[in-house]
């Protein structure tokens, strides 16, 4: 990962002679983000981490073992919210023992996170966040991890031998937004000691792009960034590449399918050259996340929508309520959970699954909106 430099337009060079591919695993971790990316030559990246229980934690480390992952080349921490960092300390400890190793820790800036930890009213979150920072400080002092601050001006990084083929590009946060939001939060802190920093607006936005045989495939990982920040990041990406528009093939929907972070413009950024496009939601069994209107907007724009927690069954009409333990029951819904995997290969191109994760149009009624 290079230091901050002015953006440049990548040029395509010779393609790798052998078939190659990559895989994105959106791990089912209830309400949170844990995303593994398999890059060529057995290199791996992790975007965020949420391991809320012993069961989830055990499943995650079983997944690491089954994939034979002994090194994380990159860890991207999008922003310091509990459902994006709880469990990360265990991951760091795991990869710094028994011959395993770490490469780069990449986030939006230590300063913003320090402010967050100071003004967070949730003491449990403060405790775990402080423990994570202590672990990072120790590993940095021991030379076991390197640190990179990300923003929309930092140059893309690539795997050795694939420099002009596969790129990981930070699209945000912008330095201007970071400065404005941080100053605003500090001002609010003076008026209200329990104020909470707008961590979502400072979320790292990451793009993964593949250039092969004069074609491009683009993946977007926006963390929990808001619609304004995402659209600003995409504009910055277009400026880097010297193009007016970028078509997207895969999106991890921001903020677990929340309507508050939804961008209708983003839903329309389809790659017109292909019929397969996937929008993935990492959300637990919460009543209003993901939002029905968000799912519907992506489906209306020809996206196949998949979720790590999918609802199945029948939404009963209000006129037919059943009672259970003295409480009205308005639906007969079961929940199916699974990891979602997006695979790209130089010969077979883009696929996603499992089929059990796909939300059909007939199931839209099972997802509540903010209005219920």
Coordinates of N, CA, C and O in Angstrom, one line a residue, residues 161-279:
X161 N 2.2 -8.8 -9.5 CA 2.0 -9.5 -10.8 C 0.6 -9.2 -11.4 O 0.4 -9.6 -12.5
X162 N -0.2 -8.5 -10.6 CA -1.6 -8.2 -11.1 C -1.8 -6.7 -11.0 O -2.9 -6.2 -10.9
X163 N -0.7 -5.9 -11.1 CA -0.8 -4.5 -10.8 C -1.8 -3.7 -11.7 O -2.5 -2.8 -11.2
X164 N -2.0 -4.1 -12.9 CA -2.9 -3.4 -13.8 C -4.2 -4.3 -14.1 O -4.9 -3.9 -15.0
X165 N -4.4 -5.3 -13.3 CA -5.5 -6.2 -13.5 C -6.5 -6.1 -12.3 O -7.7 -6.0 -12.5
X166 N -6.0 -6.2 -11.1 CA -6.8 -6.1 -9.9 C -6.4 -4.9 -9.0 O -5.2 -4.8 -8.7
X167 N -7.3 -4.1 -8.7 CA -7.0 -2.9 -7.9 C -8.0 -2.8 -6.7 O -9.2 -3.0 -6.9
X168 N -7.5 -2.4 -5.6 CA -8.3 -2.0 -4.4 C -8.1 -0.5 -4.2 O -7.0 -0.1 -3.9
X169 N -9.2 0.2 -4.4 CA -9.1 1.7 -4.4 C -10.0 2.3 -3.3 O -11.2 2.1 -3.3
X170 N -9.4 3.1 -2.4 CA -10.2 3.8 -1.4 C -10.9 5.0 -2.1 O -10.3 5.8 -2.7
X171 N -12.2 5.1 -1.9 CA -13.0 6.2 -2.5 C -13.4 7.2 -1.4 O -14.0 8.2 -1.7
X172 N -13.2 6.9 -0.2 CA -13.6 7.8 0.9 C -13.0 7.3 2.2 O -12.6 6.1 2.3
X173 N -13.1 8.1 3.3 CA -13.7 9.4 3.3 C -12.9 10.5 2.7 O -11.6 10.3 2.5
X174 N -13.5 11.5 2.2 CA -12.7 12.6 1.7 C -12.2 13.4 2.9 O -12.8 13.5 3.9
X175 N -11.0 14.0 2.7 CA -10.4 14.8 3.7 C -11.3 16.0 4.1 O -11.4 16.3 5.3
X176 N -12.0 16.5 3.2 CA -12.8 17.7 3.5 C -14.0 17.3 4.4 O -14.3 17.9 5.4
X177 N -14.6 16.1 4.0 CA -15.7 15.6 4.8 C -15.3 15.2 6.2 O -15.9 15.6 7.2
X178 N -14.1 14.6 6.3 CA -13.6 14.2 7.6 C -13.4 15.4 8.5 O -13.7 15.4 9.7
X179 N -12.8 16.4 8.0 CA -12.5 17.6 8.7 C -13.8 18.3 9.2 O -14.0 18.7 10.4
X180 N -14.8 18.4 8.3 CA -16.0 19.1 8.6 C -16.8 18.3 9.7 O -17.3 18.9 10.6
X181 N -16.9 17.0 9.5 CA -17.7 16.2 10.4 C -17.1 16.1 11.8 O -17.7 16.3 12.8
X182 N -15.7 16.0 11.8 CA -15.0 16.0 13.1 C -15.2 17.3 13.9 O -15.5 17.3 15.1
X183 N -15.1 18.4 13.2 CA -15.3 19.7 13.8 C -16.7 19.9 14.3 O -16.9 20.4 15.4
X184 N -17.7 19.4 13.6 CA -19.1 19.5 14.0 C -19.3 18.7 15.2 O -20.0 19.1 16.1
X185 N -18.8 17.5 15.2 CA -19.0 16.6 16.4 C -18.3 17.2 17.7 O -18.9 17.1 18.7
X186 N -17.2 17.7 17.5 CA -16.5 18.3 18.7 C -17.3 19.5 19.2 O -17.4 19.7 20.4
X187 N -17.9 20.3 18.3 CA -18.8 21.4 18.8 C -20.0 20.9 19.5 O -20.4 21.4 20.5
X188 N -20.6 19.8 19.0 CA -21.7 19.2 19.7 C -21.3 18.6 21.0 O -22.1 18.7 22.0
X189 N -20.1 18.1 21.1 CA -19.7 17.5 22.4 C -19.6 18.6 23.5 O -19.8 18.3 24.7
X190 N -19.2 19.8 23.1 CA -19.2 20.9 24.1 C -20.5 21.2 24.7 O -20.7 21.6 25.8
X191 N -21.6 21.0 23.9 CA -22.9 21.3 24.3 C -23.6 20.1 25.0 O -24.4 20.2 25.9
X192 N -23.2 18.9 24.6 CA -23.8 17.7 25.1 C -22.7 16.6 25.3 O -22.2 16.0 24.4
X193 N -22.4 16.4 26.6 CA -21.3 15.4 26.9 C -21.6 14.0 26.4 O -20.7 13.2 26.3
X194 N -22.9 13.7 26.1 CA -23.3 12.3 25.6 C -23.4 12.3 24.1 O -24.0 11.3 23.6
X195 N -22.9 13.3 23.5 CA -23.0 13.3 22.0 C -22.3 12.2 21.4 O -21.3 11.7 21.9
X196 N -22.8 11.7 20.3 CA -22.1 10.6 19.6 C -21.6 11.1 18.2 O -22.3 11.7 17.5
X197 N -20.4 10.7 17.9 CA -19.8 11.1 16.7 C -20.5 10.4 15.5 O -21.0 9.3 15.6
X198 N -20.5 11.1 14.3 CA -21.1 10.6 13.1 C -20.2 9.6 12.5 O -19.6 9.9 11.4
X199 N -20.0 8.5 13.1 CA -19.0 7.5 12.6 C -19.3 7.1 11.2 O -18.4 6.9 10.3
X200 N -20.6 6.9 10.9 CA -21.0 6.4 9.5 C -20.5 7.3 8.4 O -20.1 6.9 7.3
X201 N -20.6 8.6 8.7 CA -20.2 9.6 7.6 C -18.7 9.5 7.3 O -18.2 10.0 6.3
X202 N -17.9 9.0 8.3 CA -16.5 8.9 8.1 C -16.1 7.5 7.6 O -14.9 7.1 7.7
X203 N -17.0 6.7 7.3 CA -16.7 5.3 6.9 C -15.9 5.2 5.6 O -16.1 6.0 4.7
X204 N -14.9 4.3 5.7 CA -14.1 4.1 4.5 C -15.0 3.4 3.4 O -15.8 2.6 3.7
X205 N -14.8 3.9 2.2 CA -15.5 3.3 1.0 C -14.4 2.7 0.1 O -13.5 3.3 -0.2
X206 N -14.6 1.4 -0.2 CA -13.6 0.7 -0.9 C -14.1 0.1 -2.2 O -15.2 -0.5 -2.2
X207 N -13.4 0.2 -3.3 CA -13.7 -0.3 -4.6 C -12.7 -1.4 -4.9 O -11.5 -1.3 -4.7
X208 N -13.2 -2.5 -5.5 CA -12.4 -3.6 -6.0 C -12.7 -3.7 -7.5 O -13.9 -3.9 -7.9
X209 N -11.7 -3.5 -8.3 CA -11.9 -3.5 -9.8 C -11.0 -4.6 -10.4 O -9.9 -4.8 -10.0
X210 N -11.6 -5.2 -11.4 CA -10.9 -6.2 -12.2 C -10.9 -5.8 -13.7 O -11.9 -5.5 -14.2
X211 N -9.7 -5.8 -14.3 CA -9.6 -5.4 -15.7 C -9.0 -6.6 -16.4 O -7.9 -7.1 -16.1
X212 N -9.8 -7.2 -17.4 CA -9.4 -8.4 -18.1 C -9.9 -8.4 -19.5 O -11.1 -8.2 -19.7
X213 N -9.1 -8.6 -20.5 CA -9.5 -8.7 -21.9 C -10.3 -7.5 -22.3 O -11.4 -7.6 -22.9
X214 N -9.8 -6.3 -21.9 CA -10.5 -5.0 -22.3 C -11.8 -4.9 -21.7 O -12.6 -4.0 -22.1
X215 N -12.2 -5.6 -20.6 CA -13.4 -5.4 -19.9 C -13.1 -5.2 -18.4 O -12.0 -5.5 -17.9
X216 N -14.1 -4.6 -17.7 CA -13.9 -4.2 -16.3 C -15.1 -4.7 -15.5 O -16.2 -4.7 -15.9
X217 N -14.8 -5.3 -14.3 CA -15.8 -5.7 -13.3 C -15.5 -4.9 -12.1 O -14.4 -4.8 -11.6
X218 N -16.6 -4.3 -11.5 CA -16.4 -3.4 -10.3 C -17.2 -3.8 -9.2 O -18.4 -4.1 -9.3
X219 N -16.6 -3.9 -8.0 CA -17.2 -4.3 -6.7 C -17.2 -3.1 -5.8 O -16.1 -2.4 -5.7
X220 N -18.2 -2.8 -5.0 CA -18.2 -1.7 -4.1 C -18.5 -2.1 -2.7 O -19.5 -2.8 -2.5
X221 N -17.7 -1.7 -1.8 CA -17.8 -2.0 -0.3 C -17.9 -0.7 0.4 O -16.8 -0.1 0.8
X222 N -19.1 -0.1 0.6 CA -19.2 1.2 1.2 C -19.3 1.3 2.7 O -19.5 2.4 3.3
X223 N -19.1 0.2 3.4 CA -19.2 0.2 4.9 C -20.6 0.7 5.3 O -21.6 0.2 4.7
X224 N -20.6 1.7 6.1 CA -21.9 2.3 6.5 C -22.0 3.7 6.1 O -22.7 4.5 6.7
X225 N -21.3 4.1 5.0 CA -21.3 5.5 4.6 C -22.7 5.9 4.1 O -23.5 5.1 3.7
X226 N -23.0 7.2 4.3 CA -24.2 7.7 3.8 C -24.3 7.9 2.3 O -23.3 7.9 1.6
X227 N -25.5 8.2 1.8 CA -25.7 8.4 0.4 C -24.8 9.5 -0.2 O -24.2 9.3 -1.2
X228 N -24.7 10.6 0.5 CA -23.9 11.7 0.0 C -22.4 11.4 -0.1 O -21.8 11.7 -1.1
X229 N -21.9 10.7 0.9 CA -20.5 10.3 0.9 C -20.2 9.2 -0.2 O -19.2 9.3 -0.8
X230 N -21.2 8.3 -0.4 CA -21.0 7.3 -1.4 C -20.9 7.9 -2.8 O -20.1 7.6 -3.6
X231 N -21.9 8.8 -3.0 CA -21.9 9.5 -4.3 C -20.7 10.3 -4.6 O -20.2 10.4 -5.7
X232 N -20.2 11.0 -3.5 CA -19.0 11.8 -3.6 C -17.8 10.9 -3.9 O -16.9 11.2 -4.7
X233 N -17.7 9.7 -3.3 CA -16.7 8.7 -3.6 C -16.7 8.2 -5.0 O -15.6 8.0 -5.6
X234 N -17.9 7.9 -5.5 CA -18.0 7.5 -6.9 C -17.6 8.5 -7.9 O -16.9 8.2 -8.9
X235 N -17.9 9.8 -7.5 CA -17.5 10.9 -8.4 C -15.9 11.0 -8.4 O -15.3 11.2 -9.5
X236 N -15.3 10.8 -7.2 CA -13.9 10.8 -7.2 C -13.2 9.7 -8.0 O -12.2 9.8 -8.6
X237 N -13.9 8.5 -7.9 CA -13.4 7.4 -8.7 C -13.5 7.6 -10.2 O -12.5 7.3 -10.9
X238 N -14.5 8.2 -10.7 CA -14.6 8.6 -12.1 C -13.5 9.5 -12.5 O -12.9 9.4 -13.5
X239 N -13.2 10.5 -11.6 CA -12.1 11.4 -11.9 C -10.8 10.7 -12.0 O -10.0 11.1 -12.8
X240 N -10.6 9.8 -11.1 CA -9.3 9.0 -11.2 C -9.1 8.3 -12.5 O -8.1 8.3 -13.1
X241 N -10.2 7.7 -13.0 CA -10.2 6.9 -14.2 C -10.4 7.7 -15.4 O -10.2 7.2 -16.5
X242 N -10.8 9.0 -15.3 CA -11.0 9.8 -16.5 C -12.2 9.4 -17.3 O -12.2 9.5 -18.5
X243 N -13.3 9.0 -16.6 CA -14.5 8.6 -17.3 C -15.7 9.3 -16.7 O -15.6 9.9 -15.6
X244 N -16.8 9.3 -17.4 CA -18.0 10.0 -16.9 C -18.8 9.1 -16.0 O -19.6 9.6 -15.2
X245 N -18.7 7.8 -16.2 CA -19.6 6.9 -15.5 C -18.9 5.6 -15.3 O -18.2 5.1 -16.1
X246 N -19.2 4.9 -14.2 CA -18.7 3.6 -13.9 C -19.9 2.7 -13.6 O -20.8 3.0 -12.9
X247 N -19.9 1.5 -14.3 CA -20.9 0.5 -14.0 C -20.5 -0.4 -13.0 O -19.3 -0.9 -12.9
X248 N -21.4 -0.8 -12.1 CA -21.1 -1.7 -10.9 C -21.6 -3.1 -11.2 O -22.7 -3.2 -11.8
X249 N -20.9 -4.1 -10.7 CA -21.4 -5.5 -10.9 C -21.8 -6.1 -9.6 O -22.7 -7.0 -9.5
X250 N -21.2 -5.7 -8.5 CA -21.5 -6.2 -7.2 C -21.4 -5.0 -6.1 O -20.5 -4.3 -6.1
X251 N -22.4 -5.0 -5.3 CA -22.4 -4.0 -4.2 C -22.8 -4.7 -2.9 O -23.7 -5.5 -2.8
X252 N -22.0 -4.4 -1.8 CA -22.4 -4.7 -0.5 C -23.2 -3.5 0.0 O -22.6 -2.5 0.2
X253 N -24.5 -3.7 0.2 CA -25.3 -2.5 0.5 C -24.9 -1.8 1.8 O -24.6 -2.5 2.8
X254 N -24.8 -0.5 1.7 CA -24.4 0.2 2.9 C -25.4 0.1 4.1 O -26.6 0.0 3.9
X255 N -24.8 0.1 5.3 CA -25.6 0.1 6.5 C -26.7 -0.9 6.6 O -27.8 -0.6 7.0
X256 N -26.4 -2.1 6.1 CA -27.2 -3.3 6.3 C -28.6 -3.1 5.6 O -29.6 -3.6 6.1
X257 N -28.6 -2.4 4.5 CA -29.9 -2.2 3.8 C -30.8 -1.1 4.4 O -32.0 -1.1 4.2
X258 N -30.1 -0.1 5.1 CA -30.9 0.9 5.7 C -31.4 2.0 4.7 O -30.6 2.3 3.8
X259 N -32.6 2.4 4.8 CA -33.1 3.5 4.0 C -32.4 4.8 4.1 O -32.2 5.5 3.2
X260 N -31.9 5.0 5.4 CA -31.2 6.3 5.7 C -29.9 6.4 4.8 O -29.4 7.5 4.6
X261 N -29.3 5.3 4.5 CA -28.0 5.3 3.7 C -28.3 5.0 2.2 O -27.3 4.9 1.5
X262 N -29.5 4.9 1.8 CA -29.8 4.4 0.5 C -29.6 5.5 -0.6 O -30.0 6.7 -0.3
X263 N -29.0 5.1 -1.7 CA -28.9 6.1 -2.8 C -29.5 5.5 -4.0 O -29.1 4.4 -4.5
X264 N -30.6 6.2 -4.5 CA -31.2 5.7 -5.7 C -30.3 5.8 -6.9 O -30.4 4.9 -7.8
X265 N -29.4 6.7 -6.9 CA -28.4 6.8 -7.9 C -27.5 5.6 -8.0 O -27.2 5.0 -9.0
X266 N -27.1 5.1 -6.8 CA -26.2 3.9 -6.7 C -26.9 2.7 -7.3 O -26.3 1.9 -8.0
X267 N -28.2 2.5 -7.0 CA -29.0 1.4 -7.5 C -29.0 1.4 -9.0 O -29.2 0.3 -9.6
X268 N -28.9 2.5 -9.6 CA -29.0 2.6 -11.1 C -27.6 2.5 -11.8 O -27.5 2.5 -13.0
X269 N -26.5 2.3 -11.0 CA -25.2 2.3 -11.6 C -24.9 0.8 -12.0 O -23.9 0.2 -11.6
X270 N -25.7 0.3 -12.9 CA -25.5 -1.0 -13.3 C -24.5 -1.0 -14.5 O -24.4 -0.1 -15.2
X271 N -23.8 -2.2 -14.7 CA -22.9 -2.4 -15.8 C -23.8 -2.9 -17.0 O -24.2 -4.0 -17.0
X272 N -24.1 -2.0 -17.9 CA -25.0 -2.3 -19.0 C -24.5 -3.4 -19.9 O -25.3 -4.1 -20.6
X273 N -23.2 -3.7 -19.8 CA -22.7 -4.7 -20.7 C -23.0 -6.2 -20.3 O -22.8 -7.1 -21.0
X274 N -23.5 -6.3 -19.0 CA -23.7 -7.7 -18.5 C -25.1 -7.8 -17.9 O -25.7 -6.8 -17.4
X275 N -25.6 -9.0 -17.8 CA -26.9 -9.3 -17.3 C -26.8 -9.7 -15.8 O -27.8 -9.6 -15.1
X276 N -25.7 -10.1 -15.3 CA -25.5 -10.6 -13.9 C -25.0 -9.4 -13.1 O -23.9 -8.8 -13.4
X277 N -25.7 -9.1 -12.0 CA -25.3 -8.1 -11.1 C -25.9 -8.5 -9.7 O -27.0 -8.9 -9.6
X278 N -25.1 -8.3 -8.7 CA -25.5 -8.8 -7.3 C -25.4 -7.7 -6.3 O -24.3 -7.0 -6.2
X279 N -26.4 -7.5 -5.5 CA -26.4 -6.7 -4.3 C -26.6 -7.5 -3.1 O -27.5 -8.3 -3.0

